[in-house]
mmCIF file of C-alpha atoms in Angstrom:
data_model
loop_
_atom_site.group_PDB
_atom_site.id
_atom_site.type_symbol
_atom_site.label_atom_id
_atom_site.label_comp_id
_atom_site.label_asym_id
_atom_site.label_seq_id
_atom_site.Cartn_x
_atom_site.Cartn_y
_atom_site.Cartn_z
ATOM 1 C CA MET A 1 45.540 89.108 51.832
ATOM 2 C CA LEU A 2 48.026 89.780 54.612
ATOM 3 C CA SER A 3 48.651 93.319 53.331
ATOM 4 C CA GLU A 4 44.951 94.149 53.667
ATOM 5 C CA THR A 5 44.748 92.563 57.108
ATOM 6 C CA LEU A 6 47.649 94.673 58.379
ATOM 7 C CA ASP A 7 47.147 97.778 56.236
ATOM 8 C CA GLU A 8 46.636 100.226 59.120
ATOM 9 C CA TRP A 9 50.120 99.475 60.472
ATOM 10 C CA LEU A 10 51.847 98.727 57.179
ATOM 11 C CA GLU A 11 51.475 102.282 55.899
ATOM 12 C CA LEU A 12 53.575 103.526 58.838
ATOM 13 C CA THR A 13 56.558 101.260 58.129
ATOM 14 C CA THR A 14 59.772 101.736 56.122
ATOM 15 C CA PHE A 15 60.331 98.329 54.538
ATOM 16 C CA PRO A 16 62.386 98.088 51.335
ATOM 17 C CA SER A 17 60.535 97.737 48.034
ATOM 18 C CA ALA A 18 58.417 94.672 47.261
ATOM 19 C CA GLY A 19 60.524 91.753 46.075
ATOM 20 C CA SER A 20 63.550 92.731 48.194
ATOM 21 C CA GLU A 21 65.163 89.971 50.210
ATOM 22 C CA LEU A 22 64.960 90.754 53.898
ATOM 23 C CA ARG A 23 66.510 88.924 56.841
ATOM 24 C CA CYS A 24 64.576 89.636 60.043
ATOM 25 C CA GLY A 25 65.744 88.932 63.573
ATOM 26 C CA VAL A 26 62.770 87.140 65.127
ATOM 27 C CA SER A 27 62.848 86.078 68.777
ATOM 28 C CA GLY A 28 59.208 85.084 69.115
ATOM 29 C CA GLY A 29 58.178 88.220 70.995
ATOM 30 C CA ALA A 30 55.446 90.543 69.749
ATOM 31 C CA ASP A 31 57.796 93.125 68.229
ATOM 32 C CA SER A 32 59.782 90.703 66.080
ATOM 33 C CA LEU A 33 56.745 88.637 65.077
ATOM 34 C CA ALA A 34 55.027 91.829 63.910
ATOM 35 C CA LEU A 35 58.210 92.733 62.006
ATOM 36 C CA MET A 36 58.114 89.392 60.201
ATOM 37 C CA ALA A 37 54.410 89.595 59.366
ATOM 38 C CA LEU A 38 54.563 93.204 58.180
ATOM 39 C CA GLY A 39 57.645 92.429 56.083
ATOM 40 C CA VAL A 40 55.740 89.696 54.258
ATOM 41 C CA ALA A 41 52.728 92.011 53.922
ATOM 42 C CA ALA A 42 55.031 94.633 52.352
ATOM 43 C CA GLY A 43 55.958 92.114 49.661
ATOM 44 C CA CYS A 44 59.499 91.418 50.860
ATOM 45 C CA VAL A 45 61.047 87.971 50.565
ATOM 46 C CA VAL A 46 61.424 87.461 54.302
ATOM 47 C CA THR A 47 63.694 85.041 56.124
ATOM 48 C CA ALA A 48 63.049 84.891 59.862
ATOM 49 C CA VAL A 49 66.282 84.286 61.776
ATOM 50 C CA HIS A 50 66.041 83.036 65.351
ATOM 51 C CA VAL A 51 69.153 83.269 67.531
ATOM 52 C CA ASP A 52 69.292 81.240 70.745
ATOM 53 C CA HIS A 53 71.837 82.778 73.138
ATOM 54 C CA GLY A 54 71.852 79.672 75.296
ATOM 55 C CA GLN A 55 70.669 81.626 78.323
ATOM 56 C CA ARG A 56 67.302 79.881 78.740
ATOM 57 C CA PRO A 57 66.248 76.230 78.560
ATOM 58 C CA ASP A 58 63.238 77.021 76.341
ATOM 59 C CA GLY A 59 65.226 78.642 73.524
ATOM 60 C CA GLN A 60 64.410 75.826 71.122
ATOM 61 C CA VAL A 61 60.704 76.082 72.003
ATOM 62 C CA GLU A 62 60.834 79.699 70.793
ATOM 63 C CA ALA A 63 62.632 78.629 67.638
ATOM 64 C CA ARG A 64 59.916 76.090 66.784
ATOM 65 C CA LEU A 65 57.212 78.720 67.374
ATOM 66 C CA VAL A 66 58.948 81.160 65.029
ATOM 67 C CA GLU A 67 59.447 78.440 62.410
ATOM 68 C CA GLN A 68 55.761 77.481 62.489
ATOM 69 C CA LEU A 69 54.507 81.069 62.270
ATOM 70 C CA ALA A 70 56.979 81.914 59.509
ATOM 71 C CA ALA A 71 55.778 78.955 57.464
ATOM 72 C CA SER A 72 52.153 79.986 57.973
ATOM 73 C CA ILE A 73 52.714 83.278 56.106
ATOM 74 C CA GLY A 74 55.262 82.083 53.556
ATOM 75 C CA ALA A 75 58.444 83.343 55.191
ATOM 76 C CA GLY A 76 61.693 81.392 55.262
ATOM 77 C CA PHE A 77 63.358 80.364 58.505
ATOM 78 C CA GLU A 78 66.866 79.972 59.894
ATOM 79 C CA SER A 79 68.047 79.296 63.416
ATOM 80 C CA ALA A 80 71.371 79.463 65.193
ATOM 81 C CA VAL A 81 72.628 78.727 68.689
ATOM 82 C CA VAL A 82 75.413 80.945 70.015
ATOM 83 C CA ASP A 83 77.407 80.400 73.179
ATOM 84 C CA VAL A 84 77.391 83.550 75.320
ATOM 85 C CA LEU A 85 78.854 82.916 78.749
ATOM 86 C CA PRO A 86 77.490 84.695 81.836
ATOM 87 C CA GLY A 87 79.578 87.595 83.124
ATOM 88 C CA ALA A 88 80.227 91.286 82.650
ATOM 89 C CA ASN A 89 78.595 93.172 79.786
ATOM 90 C CA LEU A 90 76.303 90.225 79.074
ATOM 91 C CA GLU A 91 73.676 92.388 77.378
ATOM 92 C CA ALA A 92 76.204 93.895 74.960
ATOM 93 C CA ARG A 93 77.852 90.541 74.252
ATOM 94 C CA MET A 94 74.486 88.923 73.508
ATOM 95 C CA ARG A 95 73.630 91.764 71.132
ATOM 96 C CA SER A 96 76.997 91.455 69.393
ATOM 97 C CA ALA A 97 76.584 87.683 68.965
ATOM 98 C CA ARG A 98 73.066 88.149 67.602
ATOM 99 C CA TYR A 99 74.137 90.695 64.991
ATOM 100 C CA GLU A 100 77.038 88.501 63.939
ATOM 101 C CA VAL A 101 74.503 85.831 62.968
ATOM 102 C CA LEU A 102 71.955 88.234 61.468
ATOM 103 C CA GLY A 103 74.429 90.214 59.379
ATOM 104 C CA PRO A 104 74.726 93.995 59.004
ATOM 105 C CA GLU A 105 71.707 94.436 56.725
ATOM 106 C CA ALA A 106 69.164 92.477 58.775
ATOM 107 C CA ALA A 107 65.980 94.160 59.975
ATOM 108 C CA THR A 108 65.113 94.287 63.665
ATOM 109 C CA GLY A 109 61.810 94.825 65.457
ATOM 110 C CA HIS A 110 62.708 98.015 67.306
ATOM 111 C CA THR A 111 59.755 100.291 68.050
ATOM 112 C CA SER A 112 59.290 103.888 69.184
ATOM 113 C CA ASP A 113 59.392 102.630 72.767
ATOM 114 C CA ASP A 114 62.841 101.144 72.089
ATOM 115 C CA GLN A 115 63.890 104.440 70.505
ATOM 116 C CA ALA A 116 62.942 106.370 73.640
ATOM 117 C CA GLU A 117 64.768 103.852 75.841
ATOM 118 C CA THR A 118 67.876 104.052 73.656
ATOM 119 C CA LEU A 119 67.972 107.832 74.003
ATOM 120 C CA LEU A 120 67.812 107.507 77.794
ATOM 121 C CA ILE A 121 70.451 104.752 77.855
ATOM 122 C CA ASN A 122 72.776 106.855 75.697
ATOM 123 C CA LEU A 123 72.289 109.765 78.090
ATOM 124 C CA LEU A 124 73.361 107.497 80.941
ATOM 125 C CA ARG A 125 76.505 106.663 78.951
ATOM 126 C CA GLY A 126 77.370 110.351 78.715
ATOM 127 C CA THR A 127 76.616 110.629 75.031
ATOM 128 C CA GLY A 128 77.070 113.580 72.732
ATOM 129 C CA LEU A 129 74.820 114.767 69.922
ATOM 130 C CA VAL A 130 75.083 111.607 67.801
ATOM 131 C CA GLY A 131 73.963 109.391 70.675
ATOM 132 C CA LEU A 132 71.047 111.695 71.405
ATOM 133 C CA GLY A 133 69.802 110.805 67.929
ATOM 134 C CA ALA A 134 69.384 107.193 69.126
ATOM 135 C CA MET A 135 68.611 104.697 66.320
ATOM 136 C CA ILE A 136 68.496 105.724 62.659
ATOM 137 C CA PRO A 137 65.142 104.965 60.974
ATOM 138 C CA GLY A 138 65.092 103.097 57.673
ATOM 139 C CA PRO A 139 64.953 99.582 56.170
ATOM 140 C CA ARG A 140 66.999 98.063 59.007
ATOM 141 C CA ARG A 141 64.426 99.284 61.544
ATOM 142 C CA PRO A 142 61.242 99.343 59.480
ATOM 143 C CA ILE A 143 58.766 99.416 62.389
ATOM 144 C CA LEU A 144 60.513 102.127 64.400
ATOM 145 C CA THR A 145 57.447 104.369 64.081
ATOM 146 C CA LEU A 146 55.171 101.775 65.712
ATOM 147 C CA ARG A 147 54.559 101.410 69.447
ATOM 148 C CA ARG A 148 54.743 98.156 71.402
ATOM 149 C CA ALA A 149 50.968 98.292 71.651
ATOM 150 C CA ASP A 150 50.862 98.238 67.845
ATOM 151 C CA THR A 151 53.007 95.115 67.569
ATOM 152 C CA GLU A 152 50.821 93.386 70.146
ATOM 153 C CA ALA A 153 47.763 94.425 68.136
ATOM 154 C CA VAL A 154 49.302 92.991 64.947
ATOM 155 C CA CYS A 155 49.819 89.637 66.668
ATOM 156 C CA GLU A 156 46.300 89.719 68.071
ATOM 157 C CA ARG A 157 44.884 90.455 64.609
ATOM 158 C CA LEU A 158 46.705 87.380 63.263
ATOM 159 C CA GLY A 159 45.685 85.182 66.181
ATOM 160 C CA TRP A 160 49.303 84.736 67.254
ATOM 161 C CA LYS A 161 50.355 84.333 70.870
ATOM 162 C CA PRO A 162 53.840 85.853 71.229
ATOM 163 C CA PHE A 163 56.449 84.317 73.475
ATOM 164 C CA ILE A 164 57.012 86.323 76.670
ATOM 165 C CA ASP A 165 60.699 86.411 77.497
ATOM 166 C CA PRO A 166 61.177 86.246 81.287
ATOM 167 C CA SER A 167 64.586 87.889 80.950
ATOM 168 C CA ASN A 168 62.771 91.115 80.020
ATOM 169 C CA GLU A 169 62.009 91.438 83.741
ATOM 170 C CA ASP A 170 65.616 90.852 84.826
ATOM 171 C CA ALA A 171 66.873 94.014 86.570
ATOM 172 C CA ALA A 172 70.445 92.955 85.792
ATOM 173 C CA PHE A 173 69.908 94.360 82.304
ATOM 174 C CA GLN A 174 70.072 98.140 82.104
ATOM 175 C CA ARG A 175 67.429 98.431 79.373
ATOM 176 C CA ASN A 176 64.930 96.533 81.518
ATOM 177 C CA ARG A 177 65.384 99.013 84.356
ATOM 178 C CA VAL A 178 65.013 101.958 81.983
ATOM 179 C CA ARG A 179 61.850 100.359 80.569
ATOM 180 C CA GLY A 180 60.352 99.244 83.855
ATOM 181 C CA GLU A 181 61.452 102.030 86.203
ATOM 182 C CA ILE A 182 62.677 105.193 84.479
ATOM 183 C CA VAL A 183 60.108 105.540 81.690
ATOM 184 C CA PRO A 184 57.127 104.983 84.040
ATOM 185 C CA LEU A 185 58.621 107.512 86.475
ATOM 186 C CA LEU A 186 59.036 110.074 83.706
ATOM 187 C CA ASN A 187 55.451 109.463 82.603
ATOM 188 C CA ASP A 188 54.315 110.104 86.158
ATOM 189 C CA VAL A 189 56.391 113.261 86.579
ATOM 190 C CA ALA A 190 55.339 114.644 83.185
ATOM 191 C CA GLY A 191 51.736 113.599 83.594
ATOM 192 C CA ARG A 192 51.767 112.206 80.055
ATOM 193 C CA ASP A 193 53.284 109.579 77.792
ATOM 194 C CA VAL A 194 56.887 110.727 77.321
ATOM 195 C CA VAL A 195 57.804 108.304 74.530
ATOM 196 C CA PRO A 196 56.624 110.607 71.694
ATOM 197 C CA LEU A 197 58.529 113.495 73.316
ATOM 198 C CA LEU A 198 61.749 111.498 73.512
ATOM 199 C CA VAL A 199 61.334 110.202 69.964
ATOM 200 C CA ARG A 200 60.868 113.773 68.713
ATOM 201 C CA ALA A 201 63.936 114.934 70.648
ATOM 202 C CA ALA A 202 65.963 112.120 69.054
ATOM 203 C CA ARG A 203 64.799 113.215 65.599
ATOM 204 C CA HIS A 204 65.880 116.804 66.244
ATOM 205 C CA ALA A 205 69.284 115.584 67.471
ATOM 206 C CA ARG A 206 69.751 113.425 64.347
ATOM 207 C CA GLU A 207 68.929 116.371 62.101
ATOM 208 C CA ALA A 208 71.470 118.543 63.911
ATOM 209 C CA ALA A 209 74.080 115.761 63.816
ATOM 210 C CA GLU A 210 73.493 115.270 60.093
ATOM 211 C CA ALA A 211 74.062 118.969 59.457
ATOM 212 C CA LEU A 212 77.299 118.886 61.452
ATOM 213 C CA GLY A 213 78.297 115.679 59.698
ATOM 214 C CA VAL A 214 78.092 117.396 56.305
ATOM 215 C CA GLU A 215 80.490 120.073 57.553
ATOM 216 C CA ALA A 216 82.716 117.480 59.232
ATOM 217 C CA ILE A 217 83.233 115.543 55.985
ATOM 218 C CA GLU A 218 85.645 118.273 54.879
ATOM 219 C CA LEU A 219 87.675 117.968 58.093
ATOM 220 C CA ASP A 220 90.549 115.474 58.357
ATOM 221 C CA PRO A 221 90.116 113.890 61.825
ATOM 222 C CA THR A 222 93.780 112.870 61.916
ATOM 223 C CA ASP A 223 95.034 116.453 61.450
ATOM 224 C CA ALA A 224 95.541 117.802 64.976
ATOM 225 C CA ARG A 225 95.910 121.433 63.860
ATOM 226 C CA ALA A 226 92.737 121.314 61.741
ATOM 227 C CA LEU A 227 90.747 119.715 64.573
ATOM 228 C CA THR A 228 91.872 122.363 67.039
ATOM 229 C CA ALA A 229 91.046 125.208 64.665
ATOM 230 C CA ALA A 230 87.585 123.875 63.753
ATOM 231 C CA PRO A 231 84.422 124.601 65.758
ATOM 232 C CA LYS A 232 84.309 122.066 68.578
ATOM 233 C CA SER A 233 80.982 120.596 67.438
ATOM 234 C CA VAL A 234 82.323 119.992 63.909
ATOM 235 C CA ALA A 235 85.558 118.475 65.245
ATOM 236 C CA ALA A 236 83.544 116.191 67.533
ATOM 237 C CA ALA A 237 81.397 115.017 64.586
ATOM 238 C CA ALA A 238 84.516 114.251 62.531
ATOM 239 C CA LEU A 239 86.044 112.302 65.423
ATOM 240 C CA GLN A 240 82.813 110.364 65.986
ATOM 241 C CA ARG A 241 82.829 109.171 62.394
ATOM 242 C CA TRP A 242 86.540 108.348 62.363
ATOM 243 C CA ILE A 243 86.668 106.482 65.678
ATOM 244 C CA ARG A 244 83.552 104.423 64.911
ATOM 245 C CA GLU A 245 84.871 103.509 61.476
ATOM 246 C CA GLU A 246 88.275 102.516 62.823
ATOM 247 C CA THR A 247 87.040 100.549 65.848
ATOM 248 C CA GLY A 248 83.789 99.104 64.482
ATOM 249 C CA ALA A 249 81.944 100.466 67.529
ATOM 250 C CA ASP A 250 78.202 99.741 67.344
ATOM 251 C CA HIS A 251 77.167 102.720 69.463
ATOM 252 C CA PRO A 252 78.203 106.399 69.619
ATOM 253 C CA ILE A 253 81.456 107.297 71.348
ATOM 254 C CA ASP A 254 80.704 109.112 74.608
ATOM 255 C CA SER A 255 81.369 112.827 74.788
ATOM 256 C CA ALA A 256 84.012 112.466 77.518
ATOM 257 C CA ALA A 257 86.123 110.271 75.219
ATOM 258 C CA ILE A 258 85.729 112.757 72.371
ATOM 259 C CA GLY A 259 86.834 115.495 74.771
ATOM 260 C CA ARG A 260 89.952 113.517 75.672
ATOM 261 C CA VAL A 261 90.851 113.138 71.996
ATOM 262 C CA LEU A 262 90.392 116.867 71.439
ATOM 263 C CA ASP A 263 92.822 117.429 74.325
ATOM 264 C CA VAL A 264 95.317 115.185 72.511
ATOM 265 C CA ALA A 265 94.816 117.183 69.304
ATOM 266 C CA ALA A 266 95.388 120.442 71.213
ATOM 267 C CA GLY A 267 98.618 119.142 72.717
ATOM 268 C CA ASN A 268 97.291 118.933 76.258
ATOM 269 C CA ALA A 269 97.902 115.166 76.313
ATOM 270 C CA VAL A 270 99.999 112.748 74.288
ATOM 271 C CA ALA A 271 97.363 109.997 74.089
ATOM 272 C CA ALA A 272 93.904 109.065 75.357
ATOM 273 C CA GLU A 273 91.794 105.954 75.786
ATOM 274 C CA VAL A 274 88.572 106.126 73.802
ATOM 275 C CA LEU A 275 86.875 102.795 74.465
ATOM 276 C CA GLY A 276 87.626 99.151 75.301
ATOM 277 C CA GLY A 277 91.337 98.902 74.536
ATOM 278 C CA TRP A 278 91.430 101.546 71.778
ATOM 279 C CA ARG A 279 93.782 104.500 72.174
ATOM 280 C CA VAL A 280 94.292 107.690 70.171
ATOM 281 C CA SER A 281 97.769 109.196 70.143
ATOM 282 C CA ARG A 282 99.466 112.188 68.484
ATOM 283 C CA SER A 283 102.798 112.312 66.687
ATOM 284 C CA ARG A 284 104.012 115.242 64.535
ATOM 285 C CA GLN A 285 100.536 116.807 64.630
ATOM 286 C CA ARG A 286 98.860 113.657 63.287
ATOM 287 C CA LEU A 287 96.445 111.492 65.242
ATOM 288 C CA SER A 288 96.374 107.719 64.975
ATOM 289 C CA ILE A 289 94.273 105.045 66.635
ATOM 290 C CA SER A 290 95.406 101.630 67.740
#
């Protein structure tokens, strides 16, 4: 049985209960193929979804590989082609297009290595406490506790040859530079593998953010007087939740933007930009976002 074949990795995952329907984003790389296989091994009713961003001529070759491997273990398959034009913020636009196809509840093949990279990327964005928590573990990221070496080992155990995406070497993408340059440099400076350290730091930040979030639930983020009177960390947590809910932002709001909004609440400014076209303003001691 597949569950017995992959048991040593399966026990580390956070898949939903057996019988649950699970859409998995599967590109054909080792991480997403391992996600698909482990999802089936966990007893989920898996549908592998391949999204071709139209950036490479061999996108359909990947799709056929995923379809064949999905069929071999009893998983369903879907594919979609999205048109993402070259230009600024390509990485973010590709991610947004992919999630639009996958849907909000789909599982992705992010690993501990991705978690460490996300923490570093969020630091480069000027993140606050929420961003330091990186990605939230759970059914949407069921293999977040595994390393890339684990996903490669899963594929090797199954006799699968993952597709190697040449764009993973493209220095135009920030994550590739973090992966290929910054993490190895940190390993060298620390004299050890820093990924577990960064993952642990992210967990501590999430725990702290969760505690602040509980306090922040009682705070009305549109009440300028209440925001100004509250501890700054609690006010920032309330604003994080409010701004992300109102704008649909898929990543934490950077701490500089939160600071600007707190200045608006305190009366030091009438309005402030928070991200891509969104603006928070104050009128009669109430904040609004548009």
